[in-house]
Coordinates of C-alpha atoms and ligand atoms in Angstrom, one line a residue:
K20 CA -30.5 -168.2 86.9
I21 CA -27.3 -170.2 86.9
D22 CA -27.8 -171.2 83.3
A23 CA -28.5 -167.4 82.4
E24 CA -25.2 -166.5 84.2
I25 CA -27.3 -164.6 86.8
R26 CA -25.6 -164.4 90.2
I27 CA -27.3 -166.2 93.1
E28 CA -27.4 -163.7 96.0
P29 CA -27.7 -164.6 99.8
K30 CA -31.5 -163.9 100.0
D31 CA -32.4 -166.0 96.9
Q32 CA -33.9 -169.5 97.3
M33 CA -31.2 -172.3 96.7
P34 CA -31.0 -175.9 97.0
E35 CA -29.7 -177.1 100.5
A36 CA -26.9 -179.1 98.7
Y37 CA -25.9 -176.0 96.9
R38 CA -25.6 -173.9 100.0
K39 CA -23.8 -176.8 101.9
T40 CA -21.1 -177.1 99.1
L41 CA -20.6 -173.4 99.2
V42 CA -20.2 -173.4 102.9
R43 CA -17.8 -176.2 102.8
Q44 CA -15.6 -174.7 100.0
I45 CA -15.7 -171.0 101.1
S46 CA -15.0 -171.8 104.7
Q47 CA -12.2 -174.3 103.8
H48 CA -10.8 -171.5 101.5
A49 CA -11.0 -169.0 104.5
H50 CA -9.3 -171.4 106.8
S51 CA -6.3 -172.0 104.2
E52 CA -5.9 -168.2 104.0
V53 CA -5.5 -168.0 107.9
V54 CA -3.5 -171.2 108.3
G55 CA -1.4 -170.1 105.3
M56 CA 0.0 -167.2 107.4
L57 CA 1.8 -169.6 109.6
P58 CA 4.6 -171.0 107.3
E59 CA 5.5 -167.5 106.3
A60 CA 5.2 -166.0 109.7
N61 CA 8.2 -168.3 110.6
W62 CA 10.6 -166.1 108.4
V63 CA 9.4 -162.5 109.6
T64 CA 12.1 -162.3 112.3
R65 CA 14.8 -163.8 109.9
A66 CA 14.0 -161.9 106.5
P67 CA 17.4 -160.8 105.2
S68 CA 16.7 -157.2 105.2
L69 CA 14.2 -154.5 106.7
K70 CA 12.6 -154.1 103.2
R71 CA 12.2 -157.9 102.7
K72 CA 10.7 -158.0 106.3
Q73 CA 8.2 -155.2 105.4
I74 CA 7.2 -156.9 102.3
L75 CA 6.6 -160.3 104.0
L76 CA 4.6 -158.6 106.7
A77 CA 2.4 -156.9 104.2
K78 CA 1.7 -160.2 102.3
I79 CA 0.9 -162.1 105.5
Q80 CA -1.5 -159.3 106.4
D81 CA -3.1 -159.6 103.0
E82 CA -3.8 -163.3 103.7
A83 CA -5.4 -162.4 107.0
G84 CA -7.7 -159.9 105.0
H85 CA -8.5 -162.7 102.6
G86 CA -9.6 -164.9 105.3
L87 CA -12.0 -162.2 106.7
Y88 CA -13.5 -161.5 103.3
L89 CA -14.1 -165.3 102.9
Y90 CA -15.5 -165.7 106.3
S91 CA -17.8 -163.0 105.7
A92 CA -19.0 -164.5 102.4
A93 CA -19.6 -167.8 104.0
E94 CA -21.5 -166.0 106.9
T95 CA -24.1 -164.7 104.2
L96 CA -24.9 -168.3 103.8
G97 CA -26.3 -168.7 107.4
V98 CA -23.3 -170.3 109.0
S99 CA -21.7 -168.6 112.1
R100 CA -18.0 -167.5 112.3
Q101 CA -17.8 -169.5 115.7
Q102 CA -19.2 -172.7 114.0
M103 CA -16.6 -172.4 111.3
I104 CA -13.8 -171.8 113.7
D105 CA -14.9 -174.7 115.8
D106 CA -15.0 -177.1 112.9
L107 CA -11.4 -176.0 111.9
H108 CA -10.1 -176.4 115.5
S109 CA -11.8 -179.9 115.9
G110 CA -10.2 -181.1 112.6
K111 CA -13.7 -181.6 110.9
A112 CA -13.1 -178.9 108.3
K113 CA -10.2 -179.1 105.9
Y114 CA -7.6 -176.5 104.8
S115 CA -5.1 -176.6 101.9
S116 CA -2.7 -179.5 102.2
I117 CA 0.2 -177.2 101.2
F118 CA 0.3 -175.3 104.6
N119 CA 1.3 -178.5 106.4
Y120 CA 4.8 -178.3 105.0
P121 CA 7.7 -176.7 106.9
T122 CA 9.5 -173.5 105.7
L123 CA 13.2 -174.5 106.0
S124 CA 15.0 -171.6 104.2
W125 CA 14.5 -168.0 103.1
A126 CA 14.1 -169.3 99.5
D127 CA 10.9 -170.9 100.7
M128 CA 9.4 -167.5 100.8
G129 CA 10.3 -167.2 97.2
S130 CA 8.7 -170.7 96.3
I131 CA 5.5 -170.0 98.3
G132 CA 5.0 -166.7 96.6
W133 CA 5.9 -167.9 93.1
M134 CA 4.4 -171.6 93.1
V135 CA 1.9 -171.5 96.0
D136 CA 0.2 -168.2 95.3
G137 CA 0.8 -168.9 91.5
A138 CA -1.3 -172.1 91.9
A139 CA -3.7 -170.1 93.9
I140 CA -4.2 -167.5 91.2
L141 CA -5.0 -170.2 88.7
N142 CA -7.4 -171.9 90.7
Q143 CA -9.1 -168.5 91.9
I144 CA -9.4 -166.5 88.8
P145 CA -12.2 -168.7 87.6
L146 CA -13.8 -168.3 91.0
C147 CA -14.3 -164.6 90.3
R148 CA -17.1 -166.0 87.9
C149 CA -18.5 -168.3 90.6
S150 CA -22.3 -168.5 90.5
Y151 CA -22.6 -167.2 94.1
G152 CA -22.2 -163.4 94.2
P153 CA -20.6 -162.8 97.6
Y154 CA -17.9 -165.4 96.9
A155 CA -17.3 -164.1 93.2
R156 CA -16.9 -160.5 94.4
A157 CA -14.5 -161.3 97.3
M158 CA -12.4 -163.3 94.8
V159 CA -11.9 -160.2 92.7
R160 CA -9.7 -158.3 95.2
I161 CA -8.1 -161.6 96.5
C162 CA -6.7 -162.3 92.9
K163 CA -5.4 -158.9 92.5
E164 CA -3.5 -159.2 95.7
E165 CA -2.3 -162.8 95.0
S166 CA -0.8 -161.5 91.8
F167 CA 1.3 -159.1 93.5
H168 CA 2.3 -161.9 95.9
Q169 CA 3.4 -164.1 93.1
R170 CA 5.6 -161.4 91.6
Q171 CA 7.3 -160.8 94.9
G172 CA 8.0 -164.5 95.2
F173 CA 9.5 -164.9 91.9
E174 CA 11.7 -161.9 92.4
I175 CA 13.0 -163.4 95.6
L176 CA 14.0 -166.5 93.7
L177 CA 15.5 -164.4 90.7
V178 CA 17.7 -162.6 93.1
L179 CA 18.9 -165.9 94.7
S180 CA 19.3 -167.6 91.2
Q181 CA 21.6 -164.6 90.2
G182 CA 23.6 -164.6 93.4
S183 CA 26.4 -167.1 94.9
P184 CA 26.4 -170.8 94.0
E185 CA 25.1 -171.4 97.6
Q186 CA 22.2 -169.1 96.9
R187 CA 21.4 -170.7 93.6
A188 CA 21.4 -174.1 95.3
M189 CA 19.2 -172.8 98.1
A190 CA 16.6 -171.7 95.5
Q191 CA 16.8 -175.1 93.7
E192 CA 16.5 -177.0 96.7
S193 CA 13.5 -175.1 97.9
I194 CA 11.8 -175.5 94.4
N195 CA 12.5 -179.3 94.7
R196 CA 10.6 -179.4 98.0
W197 CA 7.6 -177.2 97.0
Y198 CA 6.9 -178.1 93.4
W199 CA 5.0 -181.4 94.0
P200 CA 3.0 -180.1 97.1
A201 CA 1.9 -177.2 95.0
M202 CA 0.9 -179.6 92.2
M203 CA -1.4 -181.3 94.8
M204 CA -3.1 -178.0 95.8
F205 CA -5.4 -178.4 92.9
G206 CA -7.0 -181.5 94.6
P207 CA -7.2 -185.1 93.5
S208 CA -7.1 -186.0 89.8
D209 CA -10.5 -185.7 88.1
T210 CA -11.5 -189.5 88.4
D211 CA -11.2 -189.1 92.2
S212 CA -12.7 -185.7 92.7
S213 CA -16.1 -186.4 94.4
N214 CA -17.3 -182.9 94.2
S215 CA -16.2 -181.6 90.8
E216 CA -19.0 -182.8 88.6
Q217 CA -21.7 -181.2 90.8
S218 CA -19.7 -178.0 91.5
M219 CA -19.1 -177.7 87.8
K220 CA -22.8 -178.0 87.1
W221 CA -23.6 -175.4 89.7
R222 CA -20.9 -173.1 88.1
I223 CA -19.1 -172.9 91.4
K224 CA -16.0 -174.5 89.7
R225 CA -15.5 -173.7 86.0
F226 CA -12.7 -176.0 85.3
S227 CA -11.6 -179.4 86.5
N228 CA -8.8 -180.0 89.0
D229 CA -6.5 -181.7 86.3
E230 CA -7.3 -178.7 83.8
L231 CA -6.0 -176.2 86.2
R232 CA -3.1 -178.4 87.3
Q233 CA -2.1 -178.6 83.6
R234 CA -2.0 -174.8 83.4
F235 CA 0.2 -174.7 86.5
V236 CA 2.7 -177.2 84.9
D237 CA 2.7 -175.2 81.5
M238 CA 3.2 -171.8 83.4
I239 CA 6.0 -173.1 85.8
A240 CA 7.8 -174.9 82.9
E241 CA 8.1 -171.6 81.1
Q242 CA 8.8 -169.2 84.0
I243 CA 11.5 -171.5 85.6
K244 CA 13.6 -170.9 82.3
V245 CA 14.1 -167.3 83.5
L246 CA 15.5 -168.5 86.7
G247 CA 17.8 -170.9 84.9
L248 CA 16.7 -173.6 87.4
Q249 CA 15.2 -177.0 86.9
V250 CA 11.6 -178.4 87.5
P251 CA 12.2 -181.5 89.9
D252 CA 10.1 -183.8 87.4
P253 CA 12.4 -186.0 85.4
D254 CA 9.4 -187.0 83.2
Q255 CA 8.4 -183.5 82.2
K256 CA 8.5 -182.9 78.5
W257 CA 6.9 -180.8 75.9
N258 CA 4.1 -182.7 74.1
E259 CA 3.7 -181.2 70.5
E260 CA 0.5 -182.9 69.9
R261 CA -1.3 -181.8 73.0
G262 CA 0.4 -178.4 73.1
H263 CA 1.1 -178.9 76.8
Y264 CA 3.9 -180.2 79.0
D265 CA 3.4 -183.9 80.2
S266 CA 4.2 -184.6 83.7
G267 CA 5.4 -187.5 85.8
P268 CA 3.0 -189.3 88.3
I269 CA 1.9 -187.5 91.5
N270 CA 2.4 -189.3 94.7
W271 CA -1.4 -189.4 95.8
D272 CA -0.5 -191.4 98.9
E273 CA 1.4 -188.5 100.2
F274 CA -1.5 -186.1 99.4
W275 CA -4.2 -188.1 101.2
N276 CA -1.8 -188.5 104.1
V277 CA -1.4 -184.8 104.4
V278 CA -5.2 -184.2 103.8
N279 CA -6.0 -186.8 106.6
G280 CA -4.0 -185.0 109.2
N281 CA -0.8 -186.8 108.9
G282 CA 1.6 -184.2 107.1
P283 CA 4.7 -182.8 108.6
C284 CA 3.2 -179.9 110.3
N285 CA -0.6 -180.6 110.6
K286 CA -0.5 -181.0 114.4
D287 CA 1.6 -177.9 114.8
R288 CA -0.7 -175.7 112.6
L289 CA -3.8 -176.6 114.4
D290 CA -2.2 -176.3 117.8
T291 CA -0.9 -172.8 116.8
R292 CA -4.4 -171.8 115.5
R293 CA -6.1 -173.0 118.7
K294 CA -3.7 -171.2 120.9
A295 CA -4.1 -168.0 119.0
W296 CA -8.0 -168.3 119.4
E297 CA -7.5 -168.9 123.1
D298 CA -5.1 -166.0 123.6
G299 CA -7.4 -163.7 121.7
A300 CA -10.3 -164.5 124.0
W301 CA -9.8 -161.3 126.0
V302 CA -9.8 -159.2 123.0
R303 CA -13.2 -160.5 121.7
E304 CA -14.7 -160.2 125.3
A305 CA -13.5 -156.5 125.5
A306 CA -15.0 -155.7 122.1
V307 CA -18.4 -157.1 123.2
A308 CA -18.3 -155.2 126.6
Y309 CA -17.4 -152.0 124.7
A310 CA -20.1 -152.5 122.1
D311 CA -22.6 -153.1 124.8
K312 CA -21.6 -150.1 126.9
K313 CA -21.8 -147.9 123.7
E314 CA -25.2 -149.2 123.0
K315 CA -26.4 -148.6 126.5
R316 CA -25.1 -145.0 126.5
Q317 CA -26.7 -144.3 123.2
S318 CA -30.0 -145.6 124.3
E319 CA -29.8 -143.7 127.5
A320 CA -29.0 -140.5 125.6
S321 CA -32.0 -141.0 123.2
R322 CA -34.3 -141.5 126.3
V323 CA -33.2 -138.3 127.8
E324 CA -33.7 -136.5 124.5
A325 CA -37.1 -137.9 124.1
A326 CA -38.1 -136.7 127.7
Ligands
LIG858 N1 -6.0 -179.8 100.5 O1 -13.9 -183.3 95.1 P1 -12.5 -182.4 95.4 C1 -4.1 -169.7 99.2 C2 -10.3 -182.3 99.6 S1 -5.3 -170.7 99.9 C3 -6.9 -180.3 101.4 O2 -11.7 -182.3 94.1 P2 -13.5 -179.7 95.6 C4 -3.1 -169.1 99.9 C5 -11.7 -181.6 99.2 O3 -12.0 -180.5 100.1 C6 -5.4 -172.1 98.9 N2 -8.0 -180.9 100.9 O4 -13.0 -181.1 96.3 C7 -3.3 -168.6 101.2 C8 -12.6 -182.8 99.3 O5 -12.9 -183.1 100.7 P3 -14.4 -182.7 101.2 C9 -6.9 -172.7 99.2 C10 -8.2 -181.0 99.6 O6 -13.8 -178.9 96.7 C11 -2.2 -168.0 101.9 C12 -11.8 -183.9 98.8 O7 -10.4 -183.6 98.9 N3 -7.6 -172.5 97.9 O8 -4.2 -169.9 98.0 O9 -14.5 -179.9 94.5 C13 -1.0 -167.9 101.3 C14 -12.1 -184.2 97.3 O10 -11.6 -183.1 96.4 C15 -7.3 -180.5 98.7 C16 -9.0 -172.8 97.9 O11 -9.5 -173.2 98.9 C17 -6.2 -179.9 99.0 N4 -5.4 -179.3 98.3 O12 -12.1 -179.2 94.9 C18 -0.8 -168.4 100.0 C19 -9.7 -172.4 96.7 N5 -7.9 -180.6 97.4 O13 -14.4 -181.1 101.3 C20 -1.8 -168.8 99.2 C21 -11.1 -172.8 96.7 C22 -9.0 -181.2 97.6 O14 -15.4 -183.2 100.4 N6 -11.3 -174.2 96.8 N7 -9.2 -181.5 99.0 O15 -14.3 -183.3 102.7 C23 -11.3 -175.0 95.6 O16 -11.2 -174.4 94.5 C24 -11.7 -176.5 95.7 O17 -12.2 -176.7 97.0 C25 -10.5 -177.4 95.5 C26 -10.9 -178.9 95.7 C27 -10.0 -177.4 94.1 C28 -9.3 -177.1 96.5

């Protein structure tokens, strides 16, 4: 089926390793969307205008929605929501390294939208053609929303880049902090990517981590010209032969340090998620109690009707 580009659906037979890889990737993706709300949530109360606040809130709500579609897609593979959440909270499941960095200025809302959502789109458009049906279909809507997010981020930076010298400096400083972590979102280089080869054979992934990272470098190098700002990579230069921009080296020690739980905000992010889960317990209990009551009433009503 995979060779014939026919989608695999939940009830189809599949190798256990294929199922496990999908559960790993889709659940980590869902966790990233949910944890990804936290850095931006930091600026909801400090957005510079009511309009900016509304836009930011809508974007953060979209991320929550993406998390829900993705948890639902993973559930079709037989894993429970509770299990996935437990794995996030225990530190067993990963989520994207990018969300372990702090948001220090308003310009960071621009950098996240433009570069983080921009990297996400490049990685996720090929996932719309993933061999597993529910994941591929969830990605279609997610990509449409991410594309709006990217434009709103770029527009924040465009306004700042055309503002006062302080605003331009704020935009540049923010780009300097987010560029390299955004480059790391694509995962380790192909030589160190343990899952890529198999995932590409299964057509879960369509392109390697380095191929997608190169697309990001090329996209940012061109778009930043419109902002009149600089990419913080002194080694970046156009390579005529390759038809791509060359880049300087990535600090992989920093990447693995963040992935292994030692980034600037890892502890804070997980503490916040665990607390949100505990604080929400009464809502889940009330929803279950309400569903039980409704079911009991309905079965009583149908018993009376039958009599
Ligand atoms: N951070 O063999 P590899 C968003 C792990 S959400 C942390 O190349 P794979 C957004 C990897 O899991 C963005 N860990 O792995 C939300 C593996 O460890 P395990 C999230 C990383 O899976 C809100 C190990 O390193 N996007 O866009 O073939 C607001 C070796 O790597 C990272 C997705 O999740 C990382 N950056 O490829 C705004 C997209 N990179 O699991 C935006 C779906 C690698 O073996 N996921 N690792 O213990 C994917 O496309 C792939 O999973 C990845 C990694 C390209 C990320």
